[in-house]
Coordinates of C-alpha atoms in Angstrom, one line a residue:
Chain G
M1 CA 91.4 81.2 125.7
I2 CA 89.9 84.3 127.2
K3 CA 86.7 84.9 128.9
K4 CA 84.6 87.2 126.7
P5 CA 84.0 85.5 123.4
S6 CA 82.0 88.5 122.1
A7 CA 84.8 91.0 122.5
I8 CA 86.8 91.9 119.4
L9 CA 90.0 92.7 121.3
Q10 CA 91.1 91.7 124.8
C11 CA 94.3 92.9 126.3
E12 CA 95.2 91.2 129.6
D13 CA 97.6 92.3 132.2
I14 CA 99.9 94.1 129.8
T15 CA 103.2 95.3 131.1
V16 CA 105.7 97.3 129.1
S17 CA 109.0 98.4 130.4
F18 CA 111.6 100.6 128.7
D19 CA 115.0 100.1 130.3
G20 CA 113.4 99.4 133.6
F21 CA 110.9 102.2 133.4
K22 CA 107.4 100.7 133.4
A23 CA 105.4 102.5 130.9
I24 CA 102.4 100.2 131.3
Q25 CA 101.8 98.1 134.4
G26 CA 99.2 95.3 134.3
M27 CA 96.8 97.2 132.1
G28 CA 93.7 95.5 130.8
L29 CA 91.4 96.6 128.0
T30 CA 88.4 94.9 126.4
L31 CA 86.6 96.2 123.4
E32 CA 83.2 95.1 122.2
R33 CA 82.5 94.7 118.6
G34 CA 81.4 98.0 117.0
E35 CA 82.4 100.1 119.9
L36 CA 83.9 103.6 119.8
R37 CA 86.2 103.9 122.8
F38 CA 88.2 106.9 123.9
L39 CA 91.4 106.4 125.8
I40 CA 92.3 109.5 127.8
G41 CA 94.8 110.4 130.5
P42 CA 97.5 112.9 131.4
N43 CA 100.8 112.9 129.5
G44 CA 102.9 109.8 130.1
A45 CA 99.9 107.8 131.1
G46 CA 100.8 105.1 128.5
K47 CA 98.0 105.7 126.1
T48 CA 100.1 105.7 122.9
T49 CA 102.2 102.8 124.2
M50 CA 99.0 100.8 124.6
L51 CA 98.2 101.4 121.0
D52 CA 101.8 100.4 120.1
V53 CA 101.3 97.1 121.9
I54 CA 98.1 96.4 120.1
C55 CA 99.5 97.1 116.6
G56 CA 102.8 95.3 117.3
K57 CA 105.1 98.2 117.3
T58 CA 106.0 97.5 120.9
K59 CA 106.3 94.1 122.4
P60 CA 105.0 93.8 126.0
S61 CA 107.2 92.2 128.6
S62 CA 104.2 90.3 129.9
G63 CA 100.5 90.0 129.2
K64 CA 98.7 89.1 126.1
V65 CA 96.6 90.6 123.3
V66 CA 93.9 88.5 121.7
Y67 CA 92.1 89.7 118.6
N68 CA 88.8 88.3 117.3
G69 CA 88.0 90.3 114.3
V70 CA 88.7 87.9 111.5
E71 CA 85.5 86.1 110.4
G72 CA 85.7 82.4 111.1
A73 CA 89.1 82.6 112.6
G74 CA 88.1 82.9 116.2
Q75 CA 90.4 84.2 118.8
I76 CA 93.9 84.9 117.5
E77 CA 96.7 85.8 119.9
I78 CA 98.7 88.7 118.3
T79 CA 101.0 89.5 121.1
R80 CA 104.1 88.3 119.3
K81 CA 103.1 88.8 115.7
K82 CA 104.9 91.2 113.4
E83 CA 103.5 94.6 112.5
H84 CA 102.6 93.7 108.9
Q85 CA 100.9 90.5 110.0
I86 CA 98.8 92.4 112.5
A87 CA 97.9 94.9 109.9
E88 CA 96.9 92.1 107.5
L89 CA 94.6 90.7 110.2
G90 CA 92.7 94.0 110.1
I91 CA 94.1 96.2 112.8
G92 CA 94.7 99.7 111.4
R93 CA 96.8 102.3 113.1
K94 CA 96.9 106.1 112.7
F95 CA 99.9 107.8 114.2
Q96 CA 100.0 111.0 116.1
A97 CA 102.1 112.9 113.5
P98 CA 100.5 112.4 110.2
S99 CA 102.4 109.7 108.4
I100 CA 101.5 109.4 104.8
F101 CA 103.7 108.9 101.7
P102 CA 104.6 112.4 100.7
T103 CA 106.1 111.7 97.2
L104 CA 103.2 109.5 96.1
T105 CA 100.0 111.2 94.9
V106 CA 96.9 111.1 97.2
F107 CA 95.4 108.5 94.8
E108 CA 98.5 106.3 95.0
N109 CA 98.6 106.5 98.8
L110 CA 95.1 105.0 98.8
E111 CA 95.9 102.6 96.0
I112 CA 98.7 100.8 97.8
A113 CA 96.8 100.8 101.1
M114 CA 93.8 99.1 99.5
R115 CA 93.0 95.7 100.8
Q116 CA 94.7 93.3 98.4
N117 CA 97.2 90.6 98.1
R118 CA 100.4 92.1 99.3
S119 CA 103.0 89.7 97.8
V120 CA 105.7 91.2 95.6
W121 CA 104.5 89.1 92.7
S122 CA 100.9 90.3 92.8
T123 CA 101.8 94.0 93.2
L124 CA 104.1 93.7 90.1
F125 CA 101.2 92.8 87.9
A126 CA 98.4 94.5 89.8
R127 CA 96.0 96.5 87.6
M128 CA 93.6 99.1 88.7
S129 CA 90.2 97.4 88.0
A130 CA 87.0 99.4 87.8
P131 CA 85.8 98.2 91.2
D132 CA 89.2 99.2 92.7
R133 CA 88.9 102.6 91.2
E134 CA 85.4 103.0 92.7
R135 CA 86.7 102.0 96.1
V136 CA 89.5 104.6 95.9
D137 CA 87.0 107.2 94.6
A138 CA 84.5 106.5 97.4
Q139 CA 87.3 106.8 99.9
L140 CA 88.4 110.1 98.4
S141 CA 84.9 111.5 98.7
L142 CA 84.6 110.3 102.3
I143 CA 87.7 112.1 103.3
G144 CA 86.9 115.1 101.1
L145 CA 90.0 114.9 98.9
Q146 CA 88.5 114.2 95.5
E147 CA 89.8 117.4 94.0
K148 CA 93.3 116.7 95.2
S149 CA 93.6 113.1 94.1
S150 CA 96.5 113.8 91.8
W151 CA 98.4 116.0 94.2
R152 CA 101.6 114.9 95.8
A153 CA 100.5 114.0 99.3
G154 CA 103.4 116.0 100.7
G155 CA 101.7 119.2 99.5
L156 CA 98.6 118.8 101.5
S157 CA 97.8 120.8 104.6
H158 CA 98.2 119.3 108.1
G159 CA 94.5 118.6 108.4
E160 CA 94.3 117.0 104.9
K161 CA 97.2 114.8 105.7
Q162 CA 95.4 113.6 108.8
W163 CA 92.3 112.8 106.8
L164 CA 94.4 111.1 104.1
E165 CA 96.0 108.9 106.8
I166 CA 92.5 108.0 108.0
G167 CA 91.7 107.1 104.4
I168 CA 94.8 105.0 104.1
M169 CA 93.7 103.1 107.1
L170 CA 90.1 102.6 105.9
M171 CA 91.3 101.3 102.6
Q172 CA 92.7 98.3 104.4
E173 CA 89.1 97.6 105.5
P174 CA 90.2 97.0 109.1
G175 CA 88.0 95.5 111.8
L176 CA 89.7 97.6 114.4
L177 CA 91.0 101.1 114.1
L178 CA 93.5 102.7 116.4
L179 CA 93.7 106.5 116.2
D180 CA 96.3 108.5 118.1
E181 CA 95.1 112.1 118.6
P182 CA 93.4 112.6 115.3
V183 CA 92.5 116.2 115.9
A184 CA 95.9 117.4 117.4
G185 CA 97.0 120.6 115.7
M186 CA 93.7 121.1 113.8
T187 CA 91.7 124.2 113.5
D188 CA 88.2 124.3 115.0
K189 CA 86.7 123.8 111.6
E190 CA 89.0 120.9 110.8
T191 CA 88.2 119.3 114.2
D192 CA 84.5 119.5 113.4
K193 CA 85.0 117.8 110.1
T194 CA 87.2 115.1 111.7
G195 CA 84.5 114.5 114.2
E196 CA 81.9 113.9 111.5
L197 CA 84.4 111.6 109.7
L198 CA 84.9 109.7 112.9
R199 CA 81.1 109.2 113.5
E200 CA 80.8 107.9 110.0
I201 CA 83.7 105.5 110.4
A202 CA 82.6 104.2 113.8
K203 CA 79.2 103.1 112.4
S204 CA 80.6 100.0 110.9
R205 CA 83.8 99.4 112.9
T206 CA 85.4 99.2 116.3
V207 CA 87.5 102.3 116.9
V208 CA 89.9 103.3 119.7
V209 CA 90.8 107.0 119.9
V210 CA 93.5 108.4 122.1
E211 CA 92.6 112.0 122.7
H212 CA 93.6 115.0 124.8
D213 CA 90.9 117.3 123.7
M214 CA 88.1 116.9 126.3
E215 CA 85.7 119.0 124.3
F216 CA 86.1 116.7 121.4
V217 CA 85.5 113.6 123.5
R218 CA 82.4 115.1 125.1
N219 CA 80.8 115.2 121.6
F220 CA 80.5 111.5 121.5
A221 CA 78.3 109.5 123.9
S222 CA 80.7 106.6 124.3
K223 CA 82.7 104.8 126.8
V224 CA 85.9 106.4 128.1
T225 CA 88.9 104.6 129.5
V226 CA 91.1 106.7 131.7
M227 CA 94.8 105.7 132.1
H228 CA 97.2 107.1 134.6
E229 CA 100.9 106.1 135.1
G230 CA 100.5 103.0 133.1
R231 CA 97.4 101.7 134.8
L232 CA 93.7 101.7 134.3
L233 CA 92.2 104.4 136.5
K234 CA 88.6 104.5 135.5
E235 CA 86.3 103.2 132.8
G236 CA 82.8 104.4 132.1
T237 CA 80.7 107.1 130.4
M238 CA 82.0 110.6 130.1
D239 CA 79.7 111.7 133.0
E240 CA 80.9 109.0 135.3
V241 CA 84.5 109.7 134.5
Q242 CA 84.2 113.4 135.1
S243 CA 82.5 112.9 138.4
D244 CA 85.1 110.6 139.6
D245 CA 87.4 112.0 142.3
R246 CA 90.5 110.2 141.3
V247 CA 90.2 111.3 137.7
A248 CA 89.8 114.9 138.9
E249 CA 92.9 114.5 141.0
V250 CA 95.1 113.4 138.2
Y251 CA 93.8 115.9 135.8
L252 CA 93.6 118.9 138.1
G253 CA 96.5 118.0 140.3
K254 CA 94.7 117.9 143.6
R255 CA 96.3 115.8 146.3
R256 CA 99.4 115.1 144.1
D257 CA 100.8 112.9 146.8
A258 CA 97.9 110.5 146.8
D259 CA 98.6 106.9 146.2
V260 CA 96.8 106.4 143.0
S261 CA 98.0 102.9 142.5
R262 CA 96.3 101.7 145.6
S263 CA 93.0 103.2 144.6
T264 CA 93.0 101.4 141.2
A265 CA 93.7 98.0 142.6
Chain M
M1 CA 96.4 110.0 85.6
K2 CA 92.7 109.5 85.1
S3 CA 91.0 108.5 81.8
N4 CA 92.9 108.8 78.5
P5 CA 96.5 107.6 78.8
W6 CA 97.3 109.2 75.4
T7 CA 98.0 112.7 76.5
A8 CA 100.2 115.0 74.4
A9 CA 103.0 114.9 76.9
R10 CA 103.0 111.1 76.8
I11 CA 103.1 111.0 73.1
W12 CA 106.0 113.4 73.0
T13 CA 107.8 111.4 75.5
L14 CA 107.4 108.2 73.5
I15 CA 108.5 110.0 70.3
G16 CA 111.6 111.2 72.3
Y17 CA 112.4 107.7 73.4
A18 CA 111.9 106.3 69.9
A19 CA 114.2 108.9 68.4
A20 CA 116.9 108.3 71.1
S21 CA 116.7 104.5 70.4
A22 CA 117.0 105.1 66.7
A23 CA 120.0 107.4 67.2
L24 CA 121.6 104.7 69.4
F25 CA 121.2 102.0 66.8
A26 CA 122.4 104.3 64.0
A27 CA 125.5 105.3 66.0
P28 CA 127.9 103.1 63.9
L29 CA 127.0 105.4 60.9
Y30 CA 128.3 108.6 62.5
L31 CA 130.8 107.5 65.1
S32 CA 134.4 106.3 64.5
D33 CA 135.3 102.8 65.7
F34 CA 137.1 104.3 68.6
R35 CA 134.2 106.4 69.7
L36 CA 131.7 103.6 69.1
N37 CA 133.7 101.5 71.5
L38 CA 133.6 104.2 74.1
L39 CA 129.9 104.6 73.7
A40 CA 129.3 100.9 74.0
K41 CA 131.2 101.0 77.3
F42 CA 129.1 103.9 78.5
L43 CA 125.9 102.1 77.6
A44 CA 127.0 99.2 79.7
F45 CA 127.5 101.6 82.6
A46 CA 124.1 103.0 82.0
I47 CA 122.6 99.6 82.8
V48 CA 124.4 99.6 86.2
A49 CA 123.0 103.1 86.7
L50 CA 119.4 101.9 86.1
G51 CA 119.8 99.2 88.7
L52 CA 121.3 101.6 91.2
D53 CA 118.5 104.1 90.6
L54 CA 116.0 101.4 91.3
I55 CA 117.5 100.6 94.7
W56 CA 118.7 104.1 95.7
G57 CA 116.5 106.6 93.8
Y58 CA 113.2 104.7 94.2
T59 CA 113.7 102.6 97.3
G60 CA 116.0 104.9 99.3
I61 CA 118.7 102.4 99.9
L62 CA 122.2 103.5 99.1
S63 CA 124.6 100.8 97.9
L64 CA 128.3 101.6 97.6
G65 CA 128.9 98.0 96.6
H66 CA 127.6 97.7 93.1
G67 CA 131.1 97.3 91.8
V68 CA 131.0 93.8 93.2
F69 CA 127.9 92.8 91.3
F70 CA 129.3 94.5 88.2
G71 CA 132.6 92.6 88.7
L72 CA 130.9 89.3 89.2
G73 CA 129.2 89.6 85.9
G74 CA 132.4 90.7 84.3
Y75 CA 134.3 87.8 85.7
A76 CA 131.7 85.3 84.6
M77 CA 132.0 86.5 81.0
A78 CA 135.8 86.8 81.3
M79 CA 136.0 83.1 82.4
Y80 CA 134.1 82.1 79.2
L81 CA 136.2 84.3 77.0
K82 CA 139.5 83.1 78.6
L83 CA 138.6 79.5 78.1
E84 CA 137.5 80.2 74.5
A85 CA 140.9 81.9 73.9
S86 CA 142.9 79.2 75.5
G87 CA 141.5 76.7 73.1
G88 CA 141.1 73.7 75.4
R89 CA 144.3 74.3 77.4
M90 CA 144.5 75.8 80.8
P91 CA 144.4 79.7 81.0
D92 CA 148.0 81.0 81.1
F93 CA 147.9 82.6 84.5
M94 CA 146.9 79.3 86.0
E95 CA 150.0 77.7 84.6
W96 CA 152.2 80.5 85.9
S97 CA 150.7 79.9 89.4
G98 CA 151.5 76.2 89.2
L99 CA 148.0 74.7 88.8
T100 CA 148.0 71.4 87.0
A101 CA 144.4 71.1 86.1
L102 CA 141.5 73.4 85.4
P103 CA 139.6 74.1 88.6
A104 CA 136.2 72.4 88.7
F105 CA 134.2 75.7 89.0
W106 CA 135.8 77.0 85.8
K107 CA 134.6 74.0 83.8
P108 CA 131.0 75.0 83.1
F109 CA 132.1 78.4 81.9
E110 CA 133.2 76.8 78.6
S111 CA 129.6 77.3 77.7
L112 CA 128.6 80.9 76.7
G113 CA 125.0 80.2 77.8
F114 CA 126.1 79.1 81.2
A115 CA 128.5 82.1 81.6
F116 CA 125.7 84.4 80.6
A117 CA 123.2 83.0 83.0
A118 CA 125.8 82.9 85.8
G119 CA 126.7 86.5 85.1
I120 CA 123.2 87.6 85.9
L121 CA 122.2 85.0 88.5
I122 CA 125.3 85.0 90.7
P123 CA 125.2 88.8 91.4
G124 CA 121.4 88.7 91.7
L125 CA 121.5 85.8 94.2
L126 CA 124.3 87.4 96.2
A127 CA 122.3 90.6 96.4
L128 CA 119.2 88.6 97.4
F129 CA 121.2 86.9 100.1
L130 CA 122.8 90.1 101.4
G131 CA 119.3 91.7 101.4
Y132 CA 117.9 88.8 103.2
V133 CA 120.3 89.0 106.1
T134 CA 120.2 92.8 106.4
F135 CA 116.7 94.1 105.5
R136 CA 115.0 91.3 107.4
N137 CA 116.9 92.4 110.5
R138 CA 116.0 96.0 109.7
I139 CA 119.5 97.1 109.0
R140 CA 119.3 100.1 106.8
G141 CA 120.7 103.6 106.2
V142 CA 124.3 104.2 106.8
Y143 CA 124.7 100.8 108.4
F144 CA 123.7 99.1 105.2
T145 CA 125.9 101.3 103.1
I146 CA 128.9 100.5 105.2
L147 CA 128.1 96.8 104.9
T148 CA 128.2 97.2 101.1
Q149 CA 131.6 98.8 101.3
A150 CA 132.8 95.9 103.4
L151 CA 131.5 93.6 100.6
V152 CA 133.7 95.4 98.1
I153 CA 136.8 95.0 100.3
I154 CA 136.0 91.3 100.8
A155 CA 135.5 90.7 97.1
T156 CA 138.7 92.5 96.0
T157 CA 140.8 90.9 98.7
L158 CA 139.5 87.4 97.6
L159 CA 140.1 88.1 93.9
I160 CA 143.6 89.4 94.5
G161 CA 144.5 86.6 97.0
Q162 CA 143.3 83.7 94.9
Q163 CA 145.7 84.5 92.0
A164 CA 145.7 80.9 90.7
Y165 CA 142.0 80.9 90.3
T166 CA 141.2 84.5 89.5
G167 CA 144.3 86.0 87.8
G168 CA 145.0 88.1 90.9
T169 CA 145.7 91.8 90.5
N170 CA 146.1 91.5 86.8
G171 CA 142.6 90.1 86.4
V172 CA 141.5 88.0 83.4
T173 CA 142.5 89.3 80.0
G174 CA 143.7 88.1 76.6
Y175 CA 140.4 87.2 74.9
S176 CA 140.2 86.3 71.2
K177 CA 136.8 84.9 70.3
I178 CA 133.2 85.0 71.3
A179 CA 130.9 82.3 70.0
G180 CA 133.4 81.6 67.2
Y181 CA 133.7 85.2 66.1
S182 CA 136.9 87.2 66.5
I183 CA 136.4 89.7 69.2
S184 CA 138.7 92.3 67.7
N185 CA 137.0 92.2 64.3
P186 CA 135.2 95.6 63.6
D187 CA 132.1 93.8 62.4
T188 CA 131.9 91.8 65.7
K189 CA 132.5 94.9 67.6
Q190 CA 129.6 96.6 65.9
M191 CA 127.4 93.7 66.6
L192 CA 128.4 93.7 70.2
Y193 CA 127.6 97.4 70.3
W194 CA 124.1 96.7 69.0
I195 CA 123.7 93.9 71.5
T196 CA 124.7 96.3 74.3
A197 CA 122.3 99.0 73.1
A198 CA 119.5 96.5 72.8
F199 CA 120.1 95.2 76.4
L200 CA 120.1 98.8 77.6
I201 CA 116.8 99.5 76.0
V202 CA 115.3 96.3 77.3
A203 CA 116.6 97.0 80.8
F204 CA 115.2 100.5 80.6
I205 CA 111.8 99.3 79.6
V206 CA 111.8 96.6 82.4
C207 CA 112.8 99.3 85.0
R208 CA 110.1 101.6 83.8
F209 CA 107.6 98.9 84.0
L210 CA 108.8 98.1 87.6
V211 CA 108.6 101.6 88.9
A212 CA 105.3 102.3 87.2
S213 CA 103.7 99.2 88.7
R214 CA 102.1 99.0 92.1
F215 CA 105.3 97.3 93.2
G216 CA 107.2 100.5 92.2
K217 CA 104.7 102.6 94.3
V218 CA 105.3 100.4 97.3
L219 CA 109.1 100.9 96.8
R220 CA 108.6 104.7 96.8
A221 CA 106.4 104.3 99.8
I222 CA 109.2 102.4 101.6
R223 CA 111.5 105.3 100.7
D224 CA 109.0 107.8 102.2
G225 CA 108.3 105.8 105.4
E226 CA 109.3 102.2 105.8
N227 CA 107.4 101.9 109.1
R228 CA 104.2 103.2 107.7
V229 CA 104.4 100.6 105.0
R230 CA 104.6 97.9 107.6
F231 CA 101.5 99.2 109.3
I232 CA 99.4 98.9 106.2
G233 CA 100.3 95.3 105.9
Y234 CA 103.3 95.1 103.6
N235 CA 106.6 93.4 104.6
P236 CA 109.1 96.0 103.4
A237 CA 112.0 93.5 103.6
L238 CA 110.6 91.4 100.8
Y239 CA 110.3 94.4 98.6
Q240 CA 113.8 95.7 99.4
M241 CA 115.3 92.3 98.8
T242 CA 113.6 92.0 95.4
A243 CA 114.6 95.5 94.3
F244 CA 118.2 94.9 95.5
A245 CA 118.4 91.5 93.7
I246 CA 117.1 93.0 90.4
S247 CA 119.6 95.8 90.9
G248 CA 122.5 93.4 91.4
A249 CA 121.4 91.3 88.4
L250 CA 121.4 94.4 86.2
A251 CA 124.9 95.3 87.4
G252 CA 126.0 91.8 86.6
L253 CA 124.6 92.1 83.1
A254 CA 126.3 95.4 82.7
G255 CA 129.6 93.9 83.8
M256 CA 129.4 91.2 81.2
L257 CA 128.7 93.6 78.4
F258 CA 131.4 96.0 79.6
I259 CA 134.2 93.5 79.3
L260 CA 133.2 92.6 75.8
H261 CA 134.2 96.1 74.8
V262 CA 137.2 96.6 77.1
G263 CA 138.9 93.2 76.9
I264 CA 139.8 92.9 80.6
I265 CA 138.4 92.6 84.0
S266 CA 140.5 93.1 87.1
P267 CA 139.8 93.7 90.8
S268 CA 140.5 97.5 90.4
M269 CA 137.4 97.8 88.2
L270 CA 135.1 96.7 91.1
G271 CA 136.9 98.5 93.9
I272 CA 135.6 101.2 96.2
V273 CA 136.3 104.1 93.9
P274 CA 134.4 102.6 90.9
S275 CA 131.5 101.7 93.2
I276 CA 131.3 105.3 94.4
E277 CA 131.6 106.6 90.9
M278 CA 128.6 104.6 89.9
V279 CA 126.5 106.3 92.5
L280 CA 127.7 109.7 91.4
W281 CA 126.4 109.0 87.8
V282 CA 123.0 108.5 89.3
A283 CA 123.2 111.4 91.6
I284 CA 124.3 113.8 88.9
G285 CA 121.9 112.4 86.3
G286 CA 119.0 112.5 88.6
R287 CA 117.9 109.8 90.9
G288 CA 114.3 108.8 90.9
T289 CA 114.0 109.0 87.2
M290 CA 115.3 106.2 85.0
I291 CA 116.2 108.5 82.1
G292 CA 118.3 110.6 84.6
A293 CA 120.3 107.5 85.5
V294 CA 121.1 106.7 81.9
L295 CA 122.0 110.3 81.0
G296 CA 124.1 110.6 84.1
A297 CA 126.1 107.4 83.3
V298 CA 126.7 108.3 79.7
L299 CA 127.4 112.1 80.1
M300 CA 129.7 111.6 83.1
N301 CA 131.8 109.0 81.4
W302 CA 131.8 110.9 78.1
G303 CA 133.0 114.0 80.1
K304 CA 135.6 111.8 81.9
S305 CA 137.1 110.5 78.7
E306 CA 137.1 113.9 76.9
I307 CA 138.5 115.8 79.9
S308 CA 141.0 113.1 80.8
A309 CA 142.3 113.2 77.2
Q310 CA 143.0 116.9 77.4
Y311 CA 144.0 117.3 81.1
P312 CA 144.8 113.9 82.5
D313 CA 144.6 115.0 86.2
A314 CA 141.6 117.3 86.0
W315 CA 138.8 114.8 85.9
L316 CA 138.6 114.1 89.7
F317 CA 138.3 117.8 90.4
V318 CA 135.7 118.3 87.7
M319 CA 133.7 115.3 89.1
G320 CA 134.0 116.7 92.6
A321 CA 132.9 120.1 91.6
L322 CA 130.0 118.7 89.6
F323 CA 128.8 116.7 92.5
V324 CA 128.9 119.8 94.8
V325 CA 126.9 121.8 92.2
V326 CA 124.3 119.1 91.8
V327 CA 123.9 118.6 95.5
V328 CA 123.5 122.3 96.2
F329 CA 121.6 123.5 93.2
L330 CA 120.0 120.5 91.5
P331 CA 119.0 118.0 94.1
N332 CA 117.1 116.1 91.4
G333 CA 120.1 116.1 89.0
V334 CA 120.1 116.8 85.3
A335 CA 116.7 115.2 84.8
G336 CA 115.3 117.3 87.6
L337 CA 116.5 120.4 85.7
F338 CA 114.4 119.4 82.7
S339 CA 111.3 118.9 84.7
R340 CA 111.9 122.2 86.5
L341 CA 112.2 123.9 83.1
T342 CA 108.9 122.4 81.9
S343 CA 107.2 123.3 85.1
I344 CA 108.3 126.9 84.6
K345 CA 106.8 126.7 81.1
R346 CA 103.6 125.4 82.6
R347 CA 103.5 128.3 85.0
V348 CA 103.9 130.7 82.2
T349 CA 101.1 129.0 80.2
G350 CA 99.0 128.7 83.3
H351 CA 98.6 124.9 82.8
D352 CA 97.0 123.5 86.0
Q353 CA 99.4 120.5 86.1
E354 CA 101.8 122.9 87.8
A355 CA 99.8 122.5 90.9
V356 CA 100.2 118.7 90.7
R357 CA 104.0 118.8 90.5
N358 CA 104.6 121.5 93.0
P359 CA 101.5 121.8 95.1
A360 CA 103.2 123.6 98.0
V361 CA 104.0 126.7 95.9

């Protein structure tokens, strides 16, 4: 139904309006399989809203989202699907504020997130098999929380919560990961560790990261998409993006009166 | 939680439960008939409390309408008992209201088996239906709670208004026999007490199984963050509906057992005040722990009957004061007090489990 059959995700002409305010206007985004993509842009550019559209939290007023990450299923239009259905298809989302389950232990957080039959009946009689336990343990060591597996997640530090949430997402074995500012509020050391984690994760998956921290983005040699006022402003490598005049304008505030929309057309 | 499940703490807990169960079953030996009857009533209440804890303490959904589910169970059993007492004739209140024949929906209640099944299934299915229309549309929090209050008003209005079919304000009373045994006979009463205690223990075990299963972990996850649960691929509405239906069914079971010991069911027993009182038992006993719910129901009702016997008007003040104290000082109720004491002990003994329970300290 859409041109690029190799792409894992294609968003076409997405428009989102909140009470008349257009948060996103005709935005397109195509992700290749296995790609690590950064989504940057000034505040209010519509980056988070774009992730919301992909994971089903926000329904666009027009445009469509097509996902091709389920083996043998081909292209699936997910624009109108419910959040839990999209998650089941393999699209994982990490929110900006760490959202974990504070009264469950770290282990239990990962246990319920594990890819499994999610019907009421099967969770009633689910047992922790040896392979299941290995999966959870492997995840715990990847996110560096083995020692704290029996802690209530609410007692973790901010950085640890962020890693746990990444772990929760990975347990679903998603084909596409959406991360919203994973290093916000982290110390330098935590940021470095998250960077390593991200590199590890991106080896085998398609990942989209919304990020404000330019230093952090520069550490990765990957494609960057710049959004501004709900539109696509520029797409390319970090060098290309940084040398682009329009990007400099929106970031540094030069020529504020410039008609950005015309230049993106 | 790793490796060996037979830790010392677990063994002691099991011994504690076994001792409590033995004490329950031996109660006829050391309690007068009057007190045994009271205890039987409280044990029935404890079953409602279990169900309420499941939906409120574990899933985070406050229902102020459990009186309705309780009452539906009560009425189902009352219909059987009334027909049994009327011995093939029409129940007295129907004659007074001018009915000439037994209404069709009363007919099947001549069978104890049917009445028993209906007393569990009808409240369970009503809760499932209510859950379906609300949770699926993401109605929750106060809005849901207000809806449950509306349910109470609808139910009591219907029961009072349809006097010919329901006995109106007076309710349904005047029972004589159950399954052929005289209901006022002390031996029958003792047997009914044991049956109630047995149902409570079974309900307790079932609830413990539910909350310890992965299903229970998903319930707690929904309480912590319903949206997050959605984004890891669960449909929270299905879980909420299931928990609410089980909760309603337990309340129905409790209602049936309750009227066996009290001998009457009337609309005032399922009104707004009793529905709120049920929630208070759980709040004061400690929500989020099954044993807390049971303790709360039994202790609060025991206190109520003791205090009301001495000072008839004092109970409401005591209950209000208790509620304030619990909310301010014991957010996890009486059961929370116990676990706090053990965690102090752990701190003193330097046991590292302390870090698990209270990692932020």
